[in-house]
PDB file of N, CA and C in Angstrom:
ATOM      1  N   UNK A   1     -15.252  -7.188   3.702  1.00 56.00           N
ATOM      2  CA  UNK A   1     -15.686  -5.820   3.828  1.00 56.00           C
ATOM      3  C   UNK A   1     -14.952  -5.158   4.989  1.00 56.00           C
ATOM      4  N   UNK A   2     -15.115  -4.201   5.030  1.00 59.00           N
ATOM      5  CA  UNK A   2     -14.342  -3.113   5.906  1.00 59.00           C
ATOM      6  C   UNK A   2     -14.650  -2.903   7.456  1.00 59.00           C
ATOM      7  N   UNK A   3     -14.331  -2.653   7.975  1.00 67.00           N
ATOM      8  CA  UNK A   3     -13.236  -2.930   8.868  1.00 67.00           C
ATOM      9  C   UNK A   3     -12.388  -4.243   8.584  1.00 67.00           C
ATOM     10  N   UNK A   4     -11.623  -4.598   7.801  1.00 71.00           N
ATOM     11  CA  UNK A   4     -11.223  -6.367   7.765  1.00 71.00           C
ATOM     12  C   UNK A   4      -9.796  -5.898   8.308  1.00 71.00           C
ATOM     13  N   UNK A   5      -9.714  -6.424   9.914  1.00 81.00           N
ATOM     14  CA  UNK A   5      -8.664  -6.409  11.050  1.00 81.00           C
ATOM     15  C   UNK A   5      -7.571  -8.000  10.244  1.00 81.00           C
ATOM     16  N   UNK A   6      -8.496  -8.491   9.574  1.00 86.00           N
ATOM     17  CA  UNK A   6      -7.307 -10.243   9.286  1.00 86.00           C
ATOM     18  C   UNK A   6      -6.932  -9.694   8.317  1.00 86.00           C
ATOM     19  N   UNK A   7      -6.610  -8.920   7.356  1.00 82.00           N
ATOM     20  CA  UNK A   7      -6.220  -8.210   5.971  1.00 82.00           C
ATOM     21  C   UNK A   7      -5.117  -7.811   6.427  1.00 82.00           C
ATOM     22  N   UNK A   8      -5.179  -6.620   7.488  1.00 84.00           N
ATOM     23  CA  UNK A   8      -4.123  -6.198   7.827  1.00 84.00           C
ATOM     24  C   UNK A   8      -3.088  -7.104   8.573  1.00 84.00           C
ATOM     25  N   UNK A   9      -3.874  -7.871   9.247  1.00 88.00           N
ATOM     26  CA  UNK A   9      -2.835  -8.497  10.040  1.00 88.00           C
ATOM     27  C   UNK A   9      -2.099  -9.522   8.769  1.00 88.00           C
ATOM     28  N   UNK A  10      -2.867 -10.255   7.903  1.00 91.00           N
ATOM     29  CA  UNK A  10      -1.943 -10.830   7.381  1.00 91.00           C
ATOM     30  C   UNK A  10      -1.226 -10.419   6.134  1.00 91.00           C
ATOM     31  N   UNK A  11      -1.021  -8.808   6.064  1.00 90.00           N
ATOM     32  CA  UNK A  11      -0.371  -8.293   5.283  1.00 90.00           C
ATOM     33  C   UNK A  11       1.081  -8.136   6.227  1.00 90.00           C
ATOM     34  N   UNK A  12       0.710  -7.434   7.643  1.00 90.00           N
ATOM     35  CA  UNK A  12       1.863  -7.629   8.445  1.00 90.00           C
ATOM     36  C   UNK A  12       2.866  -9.043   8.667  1.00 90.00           C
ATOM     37  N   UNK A  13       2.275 -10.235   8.596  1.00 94.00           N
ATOM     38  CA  UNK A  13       2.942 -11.068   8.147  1.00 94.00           C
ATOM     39  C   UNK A  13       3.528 -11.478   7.329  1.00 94.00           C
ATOM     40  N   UNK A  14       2.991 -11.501   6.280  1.00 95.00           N
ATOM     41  CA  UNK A  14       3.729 -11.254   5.100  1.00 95.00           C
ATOM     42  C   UNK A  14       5.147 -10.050   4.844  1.00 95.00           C
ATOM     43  N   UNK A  15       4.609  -9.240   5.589  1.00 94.00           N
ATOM     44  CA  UNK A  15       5.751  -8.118   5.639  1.00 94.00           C
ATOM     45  C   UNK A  15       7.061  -9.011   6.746  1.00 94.00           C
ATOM     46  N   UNK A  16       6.970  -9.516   7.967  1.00 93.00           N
ATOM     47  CA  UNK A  16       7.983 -10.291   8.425  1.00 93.00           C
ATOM     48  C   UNK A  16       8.340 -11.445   7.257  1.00 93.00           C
ATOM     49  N   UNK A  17       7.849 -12.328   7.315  1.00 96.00           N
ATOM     50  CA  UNK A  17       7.956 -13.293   6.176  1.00 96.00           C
ATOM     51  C   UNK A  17       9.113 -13.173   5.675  1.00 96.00           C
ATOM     52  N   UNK A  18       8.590 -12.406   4.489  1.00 97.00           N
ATOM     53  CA  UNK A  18       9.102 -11.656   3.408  1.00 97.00           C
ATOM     54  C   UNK A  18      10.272 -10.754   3.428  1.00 97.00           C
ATOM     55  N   UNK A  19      10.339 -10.351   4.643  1.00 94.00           N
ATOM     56  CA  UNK A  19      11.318  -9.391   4.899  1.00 94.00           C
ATOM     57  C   UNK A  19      11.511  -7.944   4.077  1.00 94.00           C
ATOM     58  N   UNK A  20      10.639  -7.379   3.909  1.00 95.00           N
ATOM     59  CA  UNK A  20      10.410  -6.322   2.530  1.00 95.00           C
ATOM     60  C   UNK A  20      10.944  -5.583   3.032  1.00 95.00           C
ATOM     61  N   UNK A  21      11.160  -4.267   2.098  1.00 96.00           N
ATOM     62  CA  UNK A  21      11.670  -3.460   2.201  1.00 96.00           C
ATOM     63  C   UNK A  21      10.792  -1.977   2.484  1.00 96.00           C
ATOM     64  N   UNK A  22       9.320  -2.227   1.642  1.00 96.00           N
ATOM     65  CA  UNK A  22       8.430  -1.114   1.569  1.00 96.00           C
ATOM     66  C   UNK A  22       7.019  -2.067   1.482  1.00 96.00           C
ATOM     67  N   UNK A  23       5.951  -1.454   1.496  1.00 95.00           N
ATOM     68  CA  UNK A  23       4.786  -1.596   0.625  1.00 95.00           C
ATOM     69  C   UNK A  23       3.861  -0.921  -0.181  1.00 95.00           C
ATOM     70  N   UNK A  24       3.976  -1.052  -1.198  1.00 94.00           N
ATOM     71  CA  UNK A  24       2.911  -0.661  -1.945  1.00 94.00           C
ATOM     72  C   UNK A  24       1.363  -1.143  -1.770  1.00 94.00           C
ATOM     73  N   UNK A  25       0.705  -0.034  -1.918  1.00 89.00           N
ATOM     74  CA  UNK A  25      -1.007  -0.410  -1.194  1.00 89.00           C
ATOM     75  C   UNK A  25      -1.521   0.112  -2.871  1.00 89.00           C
ATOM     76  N   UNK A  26      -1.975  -0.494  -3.481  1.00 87.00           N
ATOM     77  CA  UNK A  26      -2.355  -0.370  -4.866  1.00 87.00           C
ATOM     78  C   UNK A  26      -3.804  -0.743  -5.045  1.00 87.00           C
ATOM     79  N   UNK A  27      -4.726   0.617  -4.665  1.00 85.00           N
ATOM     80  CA  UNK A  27      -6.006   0.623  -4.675  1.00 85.00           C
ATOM     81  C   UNK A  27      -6.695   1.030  -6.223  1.00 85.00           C
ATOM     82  N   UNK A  28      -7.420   0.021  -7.041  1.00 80.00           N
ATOM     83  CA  UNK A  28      -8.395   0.378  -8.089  1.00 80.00           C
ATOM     84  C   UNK A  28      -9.660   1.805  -7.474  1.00 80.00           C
ATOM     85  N   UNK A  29      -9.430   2.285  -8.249  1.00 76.00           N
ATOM     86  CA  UNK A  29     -10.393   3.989  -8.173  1.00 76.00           C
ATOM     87  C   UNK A  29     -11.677   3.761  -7.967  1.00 76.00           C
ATOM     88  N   UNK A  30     -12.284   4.510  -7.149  1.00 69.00           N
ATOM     89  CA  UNK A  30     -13.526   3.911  -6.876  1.00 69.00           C
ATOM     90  C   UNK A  30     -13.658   2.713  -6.237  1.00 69.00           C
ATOM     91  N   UNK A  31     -12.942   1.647  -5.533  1.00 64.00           N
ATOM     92  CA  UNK A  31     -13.097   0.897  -4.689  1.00 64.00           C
ATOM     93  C   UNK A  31     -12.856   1.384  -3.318  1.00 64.00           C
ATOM     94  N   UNK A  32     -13.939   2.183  -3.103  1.00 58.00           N
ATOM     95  CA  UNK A  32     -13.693   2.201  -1.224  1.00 58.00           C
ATOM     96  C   UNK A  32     -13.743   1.486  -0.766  1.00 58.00           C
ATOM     97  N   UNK A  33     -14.317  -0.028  -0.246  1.00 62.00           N
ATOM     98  CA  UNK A  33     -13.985  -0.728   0.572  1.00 62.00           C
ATOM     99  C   UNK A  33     -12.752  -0.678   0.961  1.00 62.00           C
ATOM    100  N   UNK A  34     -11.556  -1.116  -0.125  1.00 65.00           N
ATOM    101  CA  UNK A  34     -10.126  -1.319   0.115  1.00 65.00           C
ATOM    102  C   UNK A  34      -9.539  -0.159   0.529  1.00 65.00           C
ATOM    103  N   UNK A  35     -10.194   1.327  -0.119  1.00 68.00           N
ATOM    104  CA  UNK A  35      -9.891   2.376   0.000  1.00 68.00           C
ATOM    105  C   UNK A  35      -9.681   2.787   1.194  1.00 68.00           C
ATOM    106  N   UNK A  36     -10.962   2.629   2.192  1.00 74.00           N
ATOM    107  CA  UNK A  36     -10.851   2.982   3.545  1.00 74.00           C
ATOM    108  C   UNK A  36      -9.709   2.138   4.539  1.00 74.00           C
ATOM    109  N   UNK A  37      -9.485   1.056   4.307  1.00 79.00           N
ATOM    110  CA  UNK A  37      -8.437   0.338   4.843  1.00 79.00           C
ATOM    111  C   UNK A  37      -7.014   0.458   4.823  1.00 79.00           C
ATOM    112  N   UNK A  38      -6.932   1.623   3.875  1.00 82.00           N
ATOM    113  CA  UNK A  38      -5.580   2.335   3.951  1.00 82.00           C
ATOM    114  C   UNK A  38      -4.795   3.364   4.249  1.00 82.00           C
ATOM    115  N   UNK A  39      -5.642   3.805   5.315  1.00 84.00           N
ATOM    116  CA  UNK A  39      -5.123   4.340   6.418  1.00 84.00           C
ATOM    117  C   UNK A  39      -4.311   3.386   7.553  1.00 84.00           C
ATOM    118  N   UNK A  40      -5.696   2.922   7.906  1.00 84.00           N
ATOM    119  CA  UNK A  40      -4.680   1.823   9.113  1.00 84.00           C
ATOM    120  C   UNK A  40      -4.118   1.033   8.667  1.00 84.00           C
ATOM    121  N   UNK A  41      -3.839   0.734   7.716  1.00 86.00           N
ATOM    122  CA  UNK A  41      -2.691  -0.326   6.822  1.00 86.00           C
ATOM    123  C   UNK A  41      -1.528   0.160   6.952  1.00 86.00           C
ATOM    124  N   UNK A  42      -1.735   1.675   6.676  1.00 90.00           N
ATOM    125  CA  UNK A  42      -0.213   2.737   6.632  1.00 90.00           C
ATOM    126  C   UNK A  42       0.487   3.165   8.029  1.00 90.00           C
ATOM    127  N   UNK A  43      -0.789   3.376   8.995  1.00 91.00           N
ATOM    128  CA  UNK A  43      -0.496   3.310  10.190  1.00 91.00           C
ATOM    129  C   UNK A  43       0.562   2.259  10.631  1.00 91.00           C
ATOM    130  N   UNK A  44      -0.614   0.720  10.533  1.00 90.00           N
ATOM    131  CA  UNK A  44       0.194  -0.197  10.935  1.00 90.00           C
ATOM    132  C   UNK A  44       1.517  -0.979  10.567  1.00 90.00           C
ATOM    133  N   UNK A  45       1.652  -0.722   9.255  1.00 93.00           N
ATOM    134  CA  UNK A  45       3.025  -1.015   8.534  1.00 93.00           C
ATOM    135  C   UNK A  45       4.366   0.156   9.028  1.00 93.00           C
ATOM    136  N   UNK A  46       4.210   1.475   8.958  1.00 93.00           N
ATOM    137  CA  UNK A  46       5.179   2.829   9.408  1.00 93.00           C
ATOM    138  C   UNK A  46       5.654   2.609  10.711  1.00 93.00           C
ATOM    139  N   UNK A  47       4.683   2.207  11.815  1.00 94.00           N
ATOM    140  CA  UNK A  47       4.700   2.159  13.680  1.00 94.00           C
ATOM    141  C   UNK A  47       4.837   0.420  13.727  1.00 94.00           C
ATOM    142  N   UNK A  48       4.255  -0.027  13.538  1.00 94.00           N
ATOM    143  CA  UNK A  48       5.245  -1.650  13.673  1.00 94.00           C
ATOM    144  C   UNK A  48       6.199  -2.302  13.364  1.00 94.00           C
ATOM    145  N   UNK A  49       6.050  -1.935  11.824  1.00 94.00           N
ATOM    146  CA  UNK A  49       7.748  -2.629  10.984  1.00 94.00           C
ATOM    147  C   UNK A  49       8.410  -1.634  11.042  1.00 94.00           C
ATOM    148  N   UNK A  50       8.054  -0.089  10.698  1.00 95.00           N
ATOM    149  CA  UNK A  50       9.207   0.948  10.611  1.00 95.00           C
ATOM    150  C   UNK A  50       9.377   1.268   9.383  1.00 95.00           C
ATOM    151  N   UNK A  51       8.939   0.828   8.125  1.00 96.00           N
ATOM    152  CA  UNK A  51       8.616   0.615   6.671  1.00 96.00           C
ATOM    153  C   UNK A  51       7.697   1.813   6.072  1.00 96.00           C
ATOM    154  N   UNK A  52       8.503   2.362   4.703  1.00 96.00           N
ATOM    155  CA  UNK A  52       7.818   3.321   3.809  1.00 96.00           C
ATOM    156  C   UNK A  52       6.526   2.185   3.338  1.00 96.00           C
ATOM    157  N   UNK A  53       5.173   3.237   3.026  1.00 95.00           N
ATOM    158  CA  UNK A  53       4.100   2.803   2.602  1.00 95.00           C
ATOM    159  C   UNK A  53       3.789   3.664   1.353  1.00 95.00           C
ATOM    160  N   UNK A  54       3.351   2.921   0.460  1.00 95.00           N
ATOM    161  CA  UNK A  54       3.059   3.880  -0.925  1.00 95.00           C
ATOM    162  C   UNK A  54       1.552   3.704  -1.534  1.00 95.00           C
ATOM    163  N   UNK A  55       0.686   4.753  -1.055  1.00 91.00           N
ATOM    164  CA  UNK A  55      -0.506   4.613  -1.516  1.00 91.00           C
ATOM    165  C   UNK A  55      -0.721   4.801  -2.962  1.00 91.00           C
ATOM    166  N   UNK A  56      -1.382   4.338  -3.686  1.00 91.00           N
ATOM    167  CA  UNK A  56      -1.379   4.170  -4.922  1.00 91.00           C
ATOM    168  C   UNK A  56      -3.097   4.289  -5.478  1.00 91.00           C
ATOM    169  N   UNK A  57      -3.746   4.897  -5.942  1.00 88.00           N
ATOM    170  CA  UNK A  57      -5.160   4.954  -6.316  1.00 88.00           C
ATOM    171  C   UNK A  57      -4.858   5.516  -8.141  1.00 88.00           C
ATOM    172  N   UNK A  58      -5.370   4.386  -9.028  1.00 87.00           N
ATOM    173  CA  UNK A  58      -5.685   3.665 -10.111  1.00 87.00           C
ATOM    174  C   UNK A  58      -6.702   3.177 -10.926  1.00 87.00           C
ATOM    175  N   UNK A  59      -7.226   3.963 -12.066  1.00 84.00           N
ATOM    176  CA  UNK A  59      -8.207   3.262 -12.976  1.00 84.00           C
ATOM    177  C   UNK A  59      -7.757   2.366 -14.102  1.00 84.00           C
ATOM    178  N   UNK A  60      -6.702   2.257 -13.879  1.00 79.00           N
ATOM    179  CA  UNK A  60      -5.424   1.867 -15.169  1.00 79.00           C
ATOM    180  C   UNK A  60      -5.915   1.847 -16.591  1.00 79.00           C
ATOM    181  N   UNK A  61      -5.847   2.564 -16.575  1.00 83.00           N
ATOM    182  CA  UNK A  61      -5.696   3.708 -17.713  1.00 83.00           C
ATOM    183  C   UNK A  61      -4.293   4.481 -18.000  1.00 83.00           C
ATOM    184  N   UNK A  62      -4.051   4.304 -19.364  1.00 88.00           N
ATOM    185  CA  UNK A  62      -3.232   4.892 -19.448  1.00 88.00           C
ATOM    186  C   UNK A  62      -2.634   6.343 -19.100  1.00 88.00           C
ATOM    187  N   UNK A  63      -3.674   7.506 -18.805  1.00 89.00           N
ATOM    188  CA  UNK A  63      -3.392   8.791 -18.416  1.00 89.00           C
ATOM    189  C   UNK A  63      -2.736   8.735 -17.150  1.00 89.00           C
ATOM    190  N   UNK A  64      -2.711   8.358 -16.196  1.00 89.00           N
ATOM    191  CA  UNK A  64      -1.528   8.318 -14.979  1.00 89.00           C
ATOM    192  C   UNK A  64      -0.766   7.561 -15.224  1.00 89.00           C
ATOM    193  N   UNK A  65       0.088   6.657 -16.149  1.00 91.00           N
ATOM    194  CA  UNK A  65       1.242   6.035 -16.271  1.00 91.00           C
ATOM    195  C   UNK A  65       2.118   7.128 -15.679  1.00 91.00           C
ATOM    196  N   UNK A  66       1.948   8.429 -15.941  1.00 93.00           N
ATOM    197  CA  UNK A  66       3.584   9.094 -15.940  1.00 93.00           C
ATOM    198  C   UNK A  66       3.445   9.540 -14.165  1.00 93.00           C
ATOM    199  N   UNK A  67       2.253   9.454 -13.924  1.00 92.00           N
ATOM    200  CA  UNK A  67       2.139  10.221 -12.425  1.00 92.00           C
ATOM    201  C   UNK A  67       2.735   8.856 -11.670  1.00 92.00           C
ATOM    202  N   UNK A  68       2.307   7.542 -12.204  1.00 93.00           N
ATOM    203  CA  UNK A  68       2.489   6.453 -11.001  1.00 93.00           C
ATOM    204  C   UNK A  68       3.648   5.924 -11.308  1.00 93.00           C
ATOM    205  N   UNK A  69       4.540   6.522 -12.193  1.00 95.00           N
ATOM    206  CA  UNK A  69       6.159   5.798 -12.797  1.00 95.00           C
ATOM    207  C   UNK A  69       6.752   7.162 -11.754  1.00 95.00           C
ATOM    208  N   UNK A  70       6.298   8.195 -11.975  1.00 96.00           N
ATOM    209  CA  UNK A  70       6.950   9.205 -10.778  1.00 96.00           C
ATOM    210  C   UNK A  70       6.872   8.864  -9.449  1.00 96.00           C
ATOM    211  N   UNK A  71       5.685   8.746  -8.680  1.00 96.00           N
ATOM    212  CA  UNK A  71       5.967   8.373  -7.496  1.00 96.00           C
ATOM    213  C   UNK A  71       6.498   6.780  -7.174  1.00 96.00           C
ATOM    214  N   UNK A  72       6.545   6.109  -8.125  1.00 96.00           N
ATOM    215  CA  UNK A  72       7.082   4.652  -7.796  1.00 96.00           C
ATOM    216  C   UNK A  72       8.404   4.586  -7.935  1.00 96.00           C
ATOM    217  N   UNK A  73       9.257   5.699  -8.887  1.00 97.00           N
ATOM    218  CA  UNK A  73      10.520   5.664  -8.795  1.00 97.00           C
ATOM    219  C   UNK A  73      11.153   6.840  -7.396  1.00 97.00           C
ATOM    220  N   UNK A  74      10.298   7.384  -6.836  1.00 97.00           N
ATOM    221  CA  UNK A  74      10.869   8.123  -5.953  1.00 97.00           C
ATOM    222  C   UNK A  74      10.458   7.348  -4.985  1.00 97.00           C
ATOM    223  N   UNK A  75       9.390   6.183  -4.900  1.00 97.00           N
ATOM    224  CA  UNK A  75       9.612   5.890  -4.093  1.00 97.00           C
ATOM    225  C   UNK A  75      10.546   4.370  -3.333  1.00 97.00           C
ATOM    226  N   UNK A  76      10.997   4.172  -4.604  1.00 97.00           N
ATOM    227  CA  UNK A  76      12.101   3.192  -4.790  1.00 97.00           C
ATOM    228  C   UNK A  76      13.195   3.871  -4.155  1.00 97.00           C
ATOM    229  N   UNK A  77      13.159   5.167  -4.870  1.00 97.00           N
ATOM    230  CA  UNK A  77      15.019   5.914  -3.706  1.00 97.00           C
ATOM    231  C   UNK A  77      14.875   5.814  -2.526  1.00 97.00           C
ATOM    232  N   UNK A  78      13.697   6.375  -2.103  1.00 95.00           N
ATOM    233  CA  UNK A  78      13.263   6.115  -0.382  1.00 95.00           C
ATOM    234  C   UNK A  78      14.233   4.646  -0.041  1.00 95.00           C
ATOM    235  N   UNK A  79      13.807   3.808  -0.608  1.00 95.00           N
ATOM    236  CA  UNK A  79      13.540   2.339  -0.075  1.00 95.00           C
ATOM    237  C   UNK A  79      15.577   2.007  -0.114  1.00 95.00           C
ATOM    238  N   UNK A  80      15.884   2.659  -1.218  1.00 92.00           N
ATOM    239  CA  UNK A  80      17.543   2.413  -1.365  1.00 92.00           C
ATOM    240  C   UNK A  80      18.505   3.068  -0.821  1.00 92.00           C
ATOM    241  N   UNK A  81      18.165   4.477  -0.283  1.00 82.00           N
ATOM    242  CA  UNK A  81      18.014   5.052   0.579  1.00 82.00           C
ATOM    243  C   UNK A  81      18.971   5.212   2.390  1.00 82.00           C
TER     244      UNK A  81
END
C-alpha cells in the first residue's frame, strides 16, 4: 500500500541494472493505490537518473488502443532522440 518508499527504490534499481533508456509507469484505471505513487516515481526517475517517464492510465479495453499507440510512439522518439 501507499506510501511504498521500497517500490520506488527498487524500480530505481532496476533502472541502473538495466541501464534503460525510459520508463513506462503503466497504471490499470481505477487503481489508486499504484496511482498515487506516480508522482514520486516520476519525480524520482527525471532528478536521479535524468530519464523520460511515461505515465500510462488503462482499462484495456480496446477504445484507447489508438490514444496509448500515440503517446507510446512519441514517446519512443523522445527516447531515440
Amino acid at each position: 500500500f501507499s506510501p511504498n518508499t521500497e517500490r520506488v527504490e527498487n524500480i530505481g534499481k532496476i533502472v541502473k541494472e538495466y541501464n534503460v533508456d525510459g520508463v513506462v509507469h503503466n497504471i490499470l484505471q481505477y487503481c489508486h493505490t499504484y496511482n498515487v505513487e506516480s508522482y514520486p516515481l516520476k519525480q524520482r526517475i527525471e532528478t536521479r537518473h535524468q530519464l523520460p517517464t511515461l505515465h500510462l492510465e488503462t482499462d484495456y479495453s480496446e477504445s484507447d488502443i489508438g490514444q496509448l499507440q500515440t503517446r507510446i510512439e512519441a514517446f519512443l522518439e523522445l527516447i531515440e532522440s
